[in-house]
Tab-separated table of C-alpha atoms and ligand atoms in Angstrom:
chain	number	residue	atom	x	y	z
K	1	MET	CA	208.685	10.783	186.340
K	2	PRO	CA	205.036	10.144	185.372
K	3	LEU	CA	202.401	12.660	186.453
K	4	ARG	CA	200.401	11.366	189.405
K	5	ILE	CA	196.660	11.339	188.815
K	6	VAL	CA	193.867	10.446	191.243
K	7	LEU	CA	190.521	9.825	189.588
K	8	LEU	CA	187.302	9.786	191.618
K	9	GLY	CA	184.668	7.356	190.311
K	10	ALA	CA	184.527	3.796	188.978
K	11	GLY	CA	181.493	4.102	186.729
K	12	VAL	CA	181.775	3.926	182.972
K	13	SER	CA	183.046	7.537	182.820
K	14	GLY	CA	185.822	7.087	185.381
K	15	LEU	CA	186.979	3.646	184.223
K	16	THR	CA	187.062	4.600	180.527
K	17	THR	CA	189.053	7.734	181.387
K	18	ALA	CA	191.474	5.742	183.562
K	19	LEU	CA	191.933	3.209	180.774
K	20	LEU	CA	192.771	5.813	178.119
K	21	LEU	CA	195.161	7.651	180.480
K	22	SER	CA	196.892	4.416	181.415
K	23	LYS	CA	197.931	3.867	177.799
K	24	SER	CA	200.539	6.605	178.222
K	25	GLU	CA	203.655	6.006	180.297
K	26	SER	CA	203.500	9.690	181.245
K	27	TYR	CA	200.688	9.015	183.728
K	28	SER	CA	200.322	6.979	186.914
K	29	VAL	CA	196.651	6.595	187.830
K	30	THR	CA	194.831	5.697	191.060
K	31	VAL	CA	191.038	5.237	190.898
K	32	VAL	CA	189.158	5.929	194.151
K	33	ALA	CA	185.476	5.049	194.487
K	34	LYS	CA	182.735	4.233	196.941
K	35	HIS	CA	181.129	1.816	194.454
K	36	MET	CA	182.951	-0.583	192.144
K	37	PRO	CA	181.779	-2.956	189.385
K	38	GLY	CA	179.863	-5.788	191.031
K	39	ASP	CA	177.892	-3.390	193.267
K	40	TYR	CA	174.244	-2.495	192.684
K	41	ASP	CA	173.400	0.755	194.441
K	42	ILE	CA	171.090	3.677	193.769
K	43	GLU	CA	174.096	6.061	193.914
K	44	TYR	CA	175.872	4.131	191.137
K	45	ALA	CA	174.261	4.529	187.699
K	46	SER	CA	176.503	2.459	185.447
K	47	PRO	CA	175.346	-1.108	186.302
K	48	TRP	CA	171.691	-0.175	185.720
K	49	ALA	CA	172.116	1.065	182.163
K	50	GLY	CA	170.707	-1.048	179.314
K	51	ALA	CA	173.134	-0.333	177.897
K	52	ASN	CA	172.967	0.315	174.225
K	53	PHE	CA	174.405	2.880	171.849
K	54	GLN	CA	171.372	4.964	170.845
K	55	PRO	CA	172.363	8.502	169.868
K	56	MET	CA	170.845	11.076	172.230
K	57	SER	CA	172.724	14.200	171.176
K	58	SER	CA	171.770	16.877	168.705
K	59	ALA	CA	173.635	17.271	165.420
K	60	LEU	CA	175.494	20.271	166.886
K	61	ASN	CA	176.676	18.450	169.976
K	62	ASN	CA	177.410	14.945	168.742
K	63	ARG	CA	181.201	14.945	169.214
K	64	TRP	CA	181.106	12.612	172.227
K	65	GLU	CA	178.915	9.982	170.612
K	66	ARG	CA	180.497	10.224	167.180
K	67	ARG	CA	183.906	9.554	168.725
K	68	THR	CA	182.671	6.703	170.923
K	69	TRP	CA	180.938	4.654	168.241
K	70	PRO	CA	184.114	3.409	166.474
K	71	GLU	CA	185.548	1.976	169.716
K	72	LEU	CA	182.310	0.330	170.886
K	73	SER	CA	181.824	-1.246	167.456
K	74	ARG	CA	185.473	-2.390	167.418
K	75	LEU	CA	184.948	-4.078	170.799
K	76	ALA	CA	181.740	-5.731	169.554
K	77	ALA	CA	183.510	-6.986	166.437
K	78	SER	CA	186.783	-8.186	167.904
K	79	VAL	CA	186.799	-8.383	171.716
K	80	PRO	CA	184.068	-10.865	172.741
K	81	GLU	CA	185.164	-10.894	176.385
K	82	ALA	CA	184.138	-7.219	176.715
K	83	GLY	CA	180.469	-8.305	176.683
K	84	ILE	CA	179.285	-6.122	173.785
K	85	HIS	CA	177.429	-7.431	170.741
K	86	PHE	CA	175.853	-6.048	167.613
K	87	GLN	CA	172.083	-5.965	167.549
K	88	LYS	CA	169.584	-4.602	165.073
K	89	SER	CA	167.793	-1.548	166.424
K	90	ARG	CA	164.408	-0.106	165.473
K	91	VAL	CA	163.257	3.384	166.448
K	92	TYR	CA	159.496	3.835	166.075
K	93	HIS	CA	157.846	7.234	165.677
K	94	ARG	CA	154.255	6.983	166.880
K	95	ARG	CA	151.714	8.921	164.823
K	96	LYS	CA	150.124	10.435	167.948
K	97	ASP	CA	153.483	11.798	169.181
K	98	PHE	CA	154.132	13.462	165.866
K	99	ASP	CA	150.642	14.947	165.766
K	100	ALA	CA	150.980	16.269	169.348
K	101	ALA	CA	152.179	19.806	170.026
K	102	ASP	CA	155.070	18.616	172.245
K	103	ALA	CA	158.180	17.438	170.475
K	104	PRO	CA	158.851	13.728	170.963
K	105	PHE	CA	161.499	12.438	173.354
K	106	GLY	CA	164.832	13.842	172.157
K	107	PRO	CA	167.020	13.774	169.054
K	108	LEU	CA	166.834	9.967	168.792
K	109	PHE	CA	163.382	10.483	167.312
K	110	ASN	CA	164.256	13.140	164.737
K	111	LEU	CA	162.944	12.242	161.312
K	112	ASN	CA	166.182	13.113	159.551
K	113	PRO	CA	168.755	12.331	162.268
K	114	TRP	CA	172.477	13.109	162.015
K	115	PHE	CA	173.286	9.490	162.846
K	116	ARG	CA	171.891	8.233	159.534
K	117	ASP	CA	175.491	8.665	158.307
K	118	LEU	CA	176.993	6.894	161.315
K	119	PHE	CA	175.459	3.457	160.763
K	120	PRO	CA	176.261	1.923	157.368
K	121	ASP	CA	172.977	-0.035	157.189
K	122	TYR	CA	170.687	2.820	158.357
K	123	ARG	CA	167.342	2.694	156.536
K	124	GLU	CA	163.836	4.019	156.895
K	125	LEU	CA	161.098	1.407	157.047
K	126	ALA	CA	158.556	1.236	154.242
K	127	GLN	CA	154.938	2.014	155.223
K	128	TYR	CA	153.906	-1.642	154.840
K	129	GLU	CA	156.521	-2.670	157.448
K	130	LEU	CA	155.158	-0.364	160.168
K	131	PRO	CA	153.055	-1.660	163.066
K	132	GLU	CA	149.662	-0.039	163.493
K	133	GLY	CA	149.715	3.542	164.796
K	134	MET	CA	153.267	4.306	163.641
K	135	HIS	CA	154.026	7.361	161.578
K	136	SER	CA	157.474	6.084	160.526
K	137	ALA	CA	160.509	4.182	161.784
K	138	CYS	CA	164.187	3.692	161.124
K	139	GLU	CA	166.427	0.682	161.549
K	140	TYR	CA	170.203	0.148	161.842
K	141	THR	CA	172.717	-2.134	163.503
K	142	SER	CA	174.004	-0.787	166.814
K	143	VAL	CA	175.506	-2.425	169.906
K	144	CYS	CA	174.165	-3.584	173.248
K	145	ILE	CA	176.496	-3.801	176.244
K	146	ASN	CA	176.157	-6.299	179.079
K	147	THR	CA	177.162	-3.909	181.875
K	148	ALA	CA	177.708	-6.796	184.330
K	149	VAL	CA	180.481	-8.044	182.030
K	150	TYR	CA	181.744	-4.805	180.506
K	151	LEU	CA	182.426	-2.871	183.740
K	152	PRO	CA	184.560	-5.679	185.249
K	153	TRP	CA	186.283	-5.984	181.857
K	154	LEU	CA	187.200	-2.281	182.095
K	155	VAL	CA	188.577	-2.877	185.605
K	156	GLY	CA	190.663	-5.768	184.255
K	157	GLN	CA	192.023	-3.651	181.382
K	158	CYS	CA	192.891	-0.797	183.761
K	159	SER	CA	194.563	-3.117	186.189
K	160	LYS	CA	196.602	-4.753	183.382
K	161	GLN	CA	197.872	-1.270	182.483
K	162	GLY	CA	199.001	-0.540	186.050
K	163	VAL	CA	196.034	1.490	187.311
K	164	VAL	CA	195.492	0.981	191.052
K	165	LEU	CA	191.872	0.866	192.300
K	166	LYS	CA	190.889	1.664	195.899
K	167	ARG	CA	187.612	1.881	197.777
K	168	ALA	CA	186.940	5.026	199.811
K	169	VAL	CA	184.174	7.522	200.521
K	170	ILE	CA	185.250	11.095	199.883
K	171	SER	CA	183.608	14.092	201.561
K	172	HIS	CA	185.691	16.813	199.924
K	173	ILE	CA	187.623	16.796	196.654
K	174	GLU	CA	190.751	18.025	198.564
K	175	GLU	CA	190.993	14.606	200.263
K	176	LEU	CA	192.088	13.054	196.981
K	177	LYS	CA	195.358	14.992	197.086
K	178	THR	CA	196.852	12.425	199.468
K	179	MET	CA	195.365	9.323	197.870
K	180	HIS	CA	197.745	8.441	195.062
K	181	HIS	CA	199.048	4.889	195.546
K	182	SER	CA	202.663	6.160	195.487
K	183	GLN	CA	201.809	8.134	198.652
K	184	HIS	CA	203.343	11.223	197.019
K	185	HIS	CA	201.354	14.385	196.299
K	186	VAL	CA	199.131	14.345	193.212
K	187	ASP	CA	199.464	16.509	190.107
K	188	ILE	CA	195.953	16.083	188.737
K	189	ILE	CA	192.575	15.151	190.221
K	190	ILE	CA	189.814	13.958	187.925
K	191	ASN	CA	186.228	14.105	189.095
K	192	ALA	CA	184.000	11.428	187.520
K	193	SER	CA	181.588	11.223	190.442
K	194	GLY	CA	178.349	11.149	188.415
K	195	LEU	CA	175.230	12.102	190.331
K	196	LEU	CA	177.104	12.550	193.612
K	197	ALA	CA	178.848	15.641	192.178
K	198	CYS	CA	175.841	17.440	193.684
K	199	ARG	CA	176.967	16.464	197.208
K	200	LEU	CA	180.750	16.408	196.907
K	201	GLY	CA	182.554	19.052	198.981
K	202	GLY	CA	184.488	21.478	196.770
K	203	VAL	CA	182.156	20.775	193.836
K	204	MET	CA	178.564	20.831	195.171
K	205	ASP	CA	177.113	21.211	191.698
K	206	CYS	CA	173.401	21.761	192.343
K	207	SER	CA	172.631	21.646	188.627
K	208	VAL	CA	173.171	17.862	188.783
K	209	VAL	CA	169.840	16.053	189.184
K	210	PRO	CA	168.692	12.439	189.022
K	211	VAL	CA	166.489	11.192	186.226
K	212	ARG	CA	165.011	8.009	187.643
K	213	GLY	CA	164.813	4.970	185.378
K	214	GLN	CA	162.919	1.839	186.371
K	215	ILE	CA	163.640	-1.378	184.469
K	216	VAL	CA	162.744	-5.069	184.390
K	217	ILE	CA	165.366	-7.626	183.334
K	218	VAL	CA	163.952	-10.848	181.851
K	219	ARG	CA	165.438	-14.106	180.585
K	220	ASN	CA	163.423	-13.913	177.356
K	221	GLU	CA	165.345	-12.761	174.307
K	222	ALA	CA	164.458	-10.195	171.659
K	223	GLU	CA	166.018	-10.234	168.217
K	224	THR	CA	165.775	-6.456	167.791
K	225	MET	CA	166.294	-3.503	170.144
K	226	ILE	CA	163.276	-1.194	170.112
K	227	ASN	CA	162.601	2.390	171.186
K	228	THR	CA	159.277	4.176	170.752
K	229	SER	CA	158.807	7.943	170.688
K	230	GLY	CA	156.242	7.955	173.507
K	231	THR	CA	153.700	5.963	175.516
K	232	ASP	CA	150.082	6.458	176.614
K	233	ASP	CA	151.060	6.151	180.281
K	234	GLY	CA	152.131	9.698	181.152
K	235	ALA	CA	155.067	11.998	180.612
K	236	THR	CA	157.527	10.078	182.810
K	237	GLU	CA	157.049	6.713	181.072
K	238	ILE	CA	158.999	5.548	178.047
K	239	CYS	CA	159.262	2.292	176.115
K	240	TYR	CA	162.419	0.448	175.054
K	241	LEU	CA	163.933	-3.003	175.109
K	242	MET	CA	167.298	-4.553	174.296
K	243	SER	CA	168.963	-7.943	174.744
K	244	ARG	CA	172.344	-7.809	176.431
K	245	ALA	CA	175.329	-9.744	175.114
K	246	VAL	CA	176.597	-13.061	176.533
K	247	GLY	CA	173.531	-14.230	178.463
K	248	GLY	CA	172.734	-10.872	180.067
K	249	GLY	CA	168.978	-11.193	179.517
K	250	THR	CA	166.722	-8.526	178.048
K	251	VAL	CA	166.285	-5.115	179.637
K	252	LEU	CA	162.733	-3.745	179.468
K	253	GLY	CA	162.270	-0.042	180.119
K	254	GLY	CA	161.272	2.201	181.421
K	255	THR	CA	160.756	5.552	183.037
K	256	TYR	CA	162.401	8.964	182.713
K	257	ASP	CA	161.473	10.795	185.888
K	258	LYS	CA	163.432	13.954	186.634
K	259	GLY	CA	164.146	14.861	190.263
K	260	ASN	CA	162.871	11.540	191.632
K	261	TRP	CA	165.388	9.804	193.986
K	262	ASP	CA	163.142	6.842	194.925
K	263	PRO	CA	165.338	3.685	194.849
K	264	ASN	CA	162.446	1.199	195.053
K	265	PRO	CA	160.897	-0.390	191.957
K	266	ASP	CA	157.163	0.252	191.835
K	267	PRO	CA	155.192	-2.938	190.966
K	268	LYS	CA	152.478	-1.060	189.049
K	269	THR	CA	155.082	0.731	186.952
K	270	ALA	CA	156.794	-2.619	186.315
K	271	GLY	CA	153.470	-4.028	185.093
K	272	ARG	CA	153.072	-1.150	182.631
K	273	ILE	CA	156.675	-1.526	181.407
K	274	MET	CA	156.153	-5.234	180.667
K	275	ARG	CA	152.786	-4.652	178.992
K	276	ARG	CA	154.146	-1.927	176.709
K	277	CYS	CA	157.176	-3.993	175.694
K	278	LEU	CA	154.962	-6.950	174.862
K	279	GLU	CA	152.652	-4.767	172.793
K	280	ILE	CA	155.545	-3.603	170.631
K	281	CYS	CA	157.317	-6.999	170.667
K	282	PRO	CA	154.794	-9.854	171.276
K	283	ASP	CA	157.394	-12.466	170.229
K	284	LEU	CA	159.336	-11.697	173.413
K	285	ALA	CA	157.036	-14.062	175.328
K	286	ASN	CA	156.029	-16.221	172.342
K	287	GLY	CA	152.604	-14.588	172.388
K	288	GLN	CA	151.882	-15.689	175.989
K	289	GLY	CA	151.682	-12.168	177.441
K	290	VAL	CA	153.155	-11.114	180.794
K	291	GLU	CA	152.850	-14.708	182.105
K	292	GLY	CA	155.390	-15.719	179.499
K	293	LEU	CA	158.063	-13.352	180.835
K	294	SER	CA	160.681	-14.824	183.152
K	295	VAL	CA	161.855	-12.008	185.414
K	296	VAL	CA	165.491	-11.933	186.584
K	297	ARG	CA	165.276	-8.665	188.510
K	298	HIS	CA	163.380	-5.399	188.910
K	299	GLY	CA	165.630	-2.377	189.217
K	300	VAL	CA	165.947	1.378	189.495
K	301	GLY	CA	168.880	3.531	188.438
K	302	LEU	CA	169.368	7.293	188.504
K	303	ARG	CA	170.726	8.927	185.354
K	304	PRO	CA	173.196	11.640	186.398
K	305	SER	CA	171.724	14.537	184.480
K	306	ARG	CA	172.969	18.127	184.568
K	307	GLU	CA	171.036	21.299	183.736
K	308	GLY	CA	173.023	22.963	180.977
K	309	GLY	CA	174.626	19.675	179.973
K	310	LEU	CA	177.728	17.650	180.559
K	311	ARG	CA	180.752	19.077	182.401
K	312	VAL	CA	184.049	18.059	180.815
K	313	GLU	CA	186.528	20.796	181.551
K	314	ALA	CA	189.615	21.775	183.490
K	315	ASP	CA	189.174	23.972	186.552
K	316	THR	CA	192.516	25.706	187.007
K	317	SER	CA	191.328	27.821	189.928
K	318	ALA	CA	190.060	25.003	192.159
K	319	PHE	CA	193.305	24.601	194.115
K	320	SER	CA	195.887	27.230	195.062
K	321	ASP	CA	198.831	24.785	195.147
K	322	GLY	CA	198.952	24.125	191.384
K	323	THR	CA	197.054	20.819	191.428
K	324	LEU	CA	194.787	20.668	188.395
K	325	LEU	CA	191.146	19.586	188.702
K	326	ILE	CA	189.385	18.131	185.653
K	327	HIS	CA	185.693	17.252	185.630
K	328	ASN	CA	183.934	14.544	183.633
K	329	TYR	CA	180.366	14.193	184.920
K	330	GLY	CA	176.733	14.915	184.084
K	331	HIS	CA	176.209	12.377	181.272
K	332	GLY	CA	172.500	11.820	181.904
K	333	GLY	CA	171.149	8.875	179.888
K	334	TRP	CA	174.097	8.586	177.487
K	335	GLY	CA	177.174	7.828	179.615
K	336	TYR	CA	178.091	4.733	177.574
K	337	ASN	CA	177.246	6.430	174.258
K	338	GLY	CA	179.733	9.196	175.004
K	339	SER	CA	182.246	7.326	177.184
K	340	TYR	CA	185.241	7.204	174.821
K	341	GLY	CA	184.599	10.680	173.365
K	342	CYS	CA	184.545	12.266	176.839
K	343	ALA	CA	187.505	10.243	178.125
K	344	GLU	CA	189.493	11.252	175.070
K	345	ARG	CA	188.775	14.914	175.877
K	346	VAL	CA	190.047	14.431	179.441
K	347	VAL	CA	193.244	12.933	178.018
K	348	GLU	CA	193.614	16.001	175.764
K	349	LEU	CA	193.287	18.266	178.816
K	350	VAL	CA	195.805	16.210	180.812
K	351	ASP	CA	198.234	16.196	177.856
K	352	SER	CA	197.912	19.995	177.599
K	353	PHE	CA	198.718	20.359	181.295
K	354	ARG	CA	201.759	18.084	180.950
K	355	THR	CA	203.124	19.967	177.982
K	356	GLY	CA	202.417	23.345	179.595
K	357	LEU	CA	199.793	24.417	177.096
K	358	CYS	CA	196.685	26.351	178.036
K	359	VAL	CA	193.987	24.080	179.448
K	360	SER	CA	191.119	26.518	179.690
K	361	PRO	CA	187.899	25.270	178.099
K	362	ARG	CA	187.740	26.047	174.430
K	363	ALA	CA	185.145	25.680	171.723
K	364	LEU	CA	185.037	22.100	170.530
K	365	SER	CA	184.504	21.054	166.988
K	366	ASN	CA	183.046	17.746	166.002
I	1	LIG	P1	178.315	6.407	187.959
I	1	LIG	O1	178.195	5.144	187.225
I	1	LIG	O2	177.187	6.761	188.849
I	1	LIG	O3	179.663	6.322	188.808
I	1	LIG	C1	179.998	7.288	189.767
I	1	LIG	C2	181.188	6.783	190.548
I	1	LIG	O4	181.649	7.806	191.407
I	1	LIG	C3	180.881	5.582	191.429
I	1	LIG	O5	181.980	4.693	191.455
I	1	LIG	C4	180.703	6.224	192.806
I	1	LIG	O6	180.936	5.338	193.876
I	1	LIG	C5	181.786	7.281	192.728
I	1	LIG	N1	181.615	8.371	193.689
I	1	LIG	C6	180.792	9.439	193.579
I	1	LIG	N2	180.926	10.246	194.654
I	1	LIG	C7	181.832	9.655	195.451
I	1	LIG	C8	182.395	10.009	196.704
I	1	LIG	N3	182.051	11.135	197.346
I	1	LIG	N4	183.308	9.182	197.250
I	1	LIG	C9	183.694	8.062	196.606
I	1	LIG	N5	183.190	7.679	195.412
I	1	LIG	C10	182.278	8.465	194.838
I	1	LIG	N6	173.622	5.254	179.030
I	1	LIG	C11	173.903	4.840	177.771
I	1	LIG	O7	174.859	5.320	177.160
I	1	LIG	N7	173.124	3.896	177.152
I	1	LIG	C12	172.040	3.354	177.758
I	1	LIG	O8	171.370	2.478	177.188
I	1	LIG	C13	171.705	3.794	179.068
I	1	LIG	N8	170.617	3.291	179.701
I	1	LIG	C14	170.352	3.688	180.994
I	1	LIG	C15	169.266	3.120	181.653
I	1	LIG	C16	169.007	3.443	182.989
I	1	LIG	C17	167.816	2.832	183.685
I	1	LIG	C18	169.888	4.330	183.664
I	1	LIG	C19	169.670	4.650	185.121
I	1	LIG	C20	170.958	4.905	183.000
I	1	LIG	C21	171.186	4.614	181.660
I	1	LIG	N9	172.252	5.178	180.954
I	1	LIG	C22	172.546	4.762	179.680
I	1	LIG	C23	173.056	6.258	181.552
I	1	LIG	C24	174.368	5.743	182.130
I	1	LIG	O9	174.109	4.682	183.000
I	1	LIG	C25	175.062	6.899	182.869
I	1	LIG	O10	175.185	8.038	182.044
I	1	LIG	C26	176.474	6.458	183.284
I	1	LIG	O11	176.429	5.217	183.923
I	1	LIG	C27	177.115	7.498	184.191
I	1	LIG	O12	178.367	6.984	184.556
I	1	LIG	P2	179.305	7.732	185.572
I	1	LIG	O13	180.568	6.952	185.588
I	1	LIG	O14	179.383	9.168	185.198
I	1	LIG	O15	178.551	7.661	186.986
């Protein structure tokens, strides 16, 4: 008899976890979610992501990304219908950010990053290749995911493997105990509720906070993905662009605004995003400036960030009747980057439960 699992959440974290679990005949999985692929909603982060694989973790905590990269690159190389393609990526380190007292925006901008060993064609740019004002830059081939294609592809893969997906709004985690499609009691509940973990009864994790990201999607195409270490437009503004696979347009970003729940795109911010992207990549509009950009959509998504970092662990004390609760939420701005690494960890925890081994959180090695 397979173990019955109900998984809350149909974002990239929940669907990737459901897919990996469904590969074993030992598990029967129901996914329950308020939002499903195809929806655009401020409570649902996954459709708004760029999304590209740009390492965000430190060298000490890179397990999730290191383990995700091989699968995302395999999909880009051999599964075109997943909507992922390879694209050259440039990370620029502005001279003024490196001269400033504050460290630049995260490990992506380290001068000697751990991921130099991850990408076979990683290289540092020569001084003569740098645009004006840059201290240095690196370049490598990464992937960009068309989320509008990839999330439905995940649903299709899950469904092919026998996962059942249902829409529902859950107030308390206990409610999931009666929601397995077999209508029998569940053995394991998995919580991949993203940002809403802060409001979910039985979890109410107040260390989960939104980090607002405003974007503009345009029809214009860019040959290279670009990230810069900072902007001149204030601490909450960042600059990046990437072209999505299979006609997904180019995502121009962005903002990184902690604690801000505002779902509405701000036109002035959008203007600054477009201007910055054109400054770093004038070819995007063939030199015509903002007038040369053809806008598909303005958007806002909320990165599900968590003070103290991601929560991927088993909570053996959550229920008194022996049902196991496993969490997989709090991925901030790197949910795709870490999706397979985190899902694989959930499978390890589920396997341990099935075989009667200890499931308490343990130190993880890379
Ligand atoms: P979500 O996608 O938010 O899914 C949560 C799911 O849980 C939904 O289905 C929701 O309906 C369901 N749910 C929650 N509570 C309930 C409830 N009570 N009842 C029923 N259902 C419930 N990441 C990258 O790796 N690369 C990028 O380039 C990147 N770019 C980004 C750009 C922007 C602008 C933003 C906003 C994010 C970006 N991210 C990126 C981050 C990435 O989008 C998130 O880390 C990821 O989508 C989180 O996925 P999730 O499945 O955990 O949460």
